XYZ file of C-alpha atoms in Angstrom:
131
model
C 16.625 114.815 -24.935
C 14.575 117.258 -22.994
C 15.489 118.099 -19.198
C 12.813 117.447 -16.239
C 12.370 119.748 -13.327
C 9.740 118.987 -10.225
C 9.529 121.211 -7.524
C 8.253 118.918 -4.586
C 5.470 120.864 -2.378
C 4.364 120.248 1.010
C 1.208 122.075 1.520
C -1.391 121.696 4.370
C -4.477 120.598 3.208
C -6.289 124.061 4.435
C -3.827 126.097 2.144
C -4.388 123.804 -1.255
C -6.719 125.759 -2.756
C -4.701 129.064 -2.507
C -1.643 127.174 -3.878
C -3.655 126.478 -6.652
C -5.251 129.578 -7.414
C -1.663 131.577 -6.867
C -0.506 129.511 -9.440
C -3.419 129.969 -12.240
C -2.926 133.945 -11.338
C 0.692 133.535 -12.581
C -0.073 131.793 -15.570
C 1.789 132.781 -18.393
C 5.294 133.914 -16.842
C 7.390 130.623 -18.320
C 4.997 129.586 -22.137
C 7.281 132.011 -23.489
C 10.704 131.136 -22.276
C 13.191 129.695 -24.892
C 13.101 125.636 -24.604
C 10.309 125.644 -22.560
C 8.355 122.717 -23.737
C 5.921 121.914 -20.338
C 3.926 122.620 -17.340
C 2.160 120.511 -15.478
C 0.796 121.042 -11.392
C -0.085 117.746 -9.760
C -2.763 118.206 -7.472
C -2.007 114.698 -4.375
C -4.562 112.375 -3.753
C -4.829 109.228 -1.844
C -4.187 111.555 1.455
C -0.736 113.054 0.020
C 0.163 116.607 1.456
C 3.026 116.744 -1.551
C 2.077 119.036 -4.775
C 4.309 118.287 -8.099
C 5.274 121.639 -10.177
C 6.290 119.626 -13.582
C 8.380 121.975 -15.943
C 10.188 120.023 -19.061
C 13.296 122.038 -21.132
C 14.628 121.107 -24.302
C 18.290 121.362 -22.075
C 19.091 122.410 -19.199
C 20.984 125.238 -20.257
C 17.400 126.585 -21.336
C 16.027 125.658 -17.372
C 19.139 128.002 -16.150
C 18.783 130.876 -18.426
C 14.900 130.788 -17.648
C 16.502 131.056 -13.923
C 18.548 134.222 -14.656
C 15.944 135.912 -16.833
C 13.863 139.239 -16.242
C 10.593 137.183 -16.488
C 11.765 135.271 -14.010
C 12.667 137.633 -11.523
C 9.424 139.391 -12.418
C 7.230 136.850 -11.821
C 9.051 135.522 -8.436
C 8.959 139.509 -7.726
C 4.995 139.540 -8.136
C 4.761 136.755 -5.594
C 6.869 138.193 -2.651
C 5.154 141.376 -3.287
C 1.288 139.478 -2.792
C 2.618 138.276 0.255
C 4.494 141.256 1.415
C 7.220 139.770 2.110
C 10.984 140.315 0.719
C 12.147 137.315 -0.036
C 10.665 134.496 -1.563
C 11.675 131.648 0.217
C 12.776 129.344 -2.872
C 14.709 126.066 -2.538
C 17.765 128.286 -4.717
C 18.027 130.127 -1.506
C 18.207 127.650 0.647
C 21.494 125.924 -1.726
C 18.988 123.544 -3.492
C 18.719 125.091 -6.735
C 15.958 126.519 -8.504
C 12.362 126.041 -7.058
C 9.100 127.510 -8.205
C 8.152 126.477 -4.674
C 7.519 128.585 -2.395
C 8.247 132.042 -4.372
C 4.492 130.082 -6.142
C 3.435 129.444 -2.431
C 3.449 133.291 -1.594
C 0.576 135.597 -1.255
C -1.630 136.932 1.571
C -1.059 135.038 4.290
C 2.693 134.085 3.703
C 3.361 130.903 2.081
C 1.264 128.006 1.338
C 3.790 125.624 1.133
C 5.660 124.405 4.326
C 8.303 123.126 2.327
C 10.029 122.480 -1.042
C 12.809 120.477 -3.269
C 14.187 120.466 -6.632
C 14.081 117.082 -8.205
C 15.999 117.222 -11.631
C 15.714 114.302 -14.614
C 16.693 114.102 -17.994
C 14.135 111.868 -20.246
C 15.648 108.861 -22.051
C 12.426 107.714 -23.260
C 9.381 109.247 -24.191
C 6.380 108.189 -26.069
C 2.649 109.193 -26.950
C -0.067 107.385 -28.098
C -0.380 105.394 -31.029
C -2.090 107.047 -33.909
């Protein structure tokens, strides 16, 4: 079964908006991975401060070569560059593994986020609606 990967965002509530709109700017770095099967960013309500960046793998040896790929690395480039800054500030370099976090978070202004985690699932059940 498919692999689960959230990347757990705190962002003020003055810096949402830019989260979001670095993220729709670097739309279309990970549709074309191998085993990429899903995106999804969860925008809080009910007064959360805690974005959800929803990526699902057929394995996660697909998640980990995605990691170590040149579109990676490109697109995580692009958003240290916007900000200016060299390095992207990503929960892998802080010994957490992989985080679209706040390398996503980056861009004039520093980052949006104020902090970020890795949580990692594998699905055991899965289901759509009935037809």
């Amino acid at each position: 079964m498919s692999v689960v990967k959230m990347n757990v965002l705190t962002v003020p509530p003055e810096m949402r908006e830019e989260l979001e709109r670095r993220f729709s700017n670097r739309a279309g770095f990970v549709e074309s991975a191998d085993g990429f099967e899903w995106f999804e960013l969860l925008r809080p309500v009910d007064g959360l401060d805690r974005y959800l960046v929803y990526t699902r793998w057929r394995s996660e040896e697909d998640f980990q070569r995605w990691t170590e790929s040149r579109a990676f690395q490109q697109g995580h480039a692009q958003a240290a560059a916007e900000a200016g800054a060299p390095g992207h500030g990503h929960a892998q370099d802080q010994g957490q593994g992989h985080g679209h976090g706040q390398g996503h978070g980056h861009g004039q202004g520093g980052p949006a986020a104020s902090a970020a985690e890795v949580w990692s699932f594998e699905v055991v059940q899965s289901t759509g609606p009935k037809s």
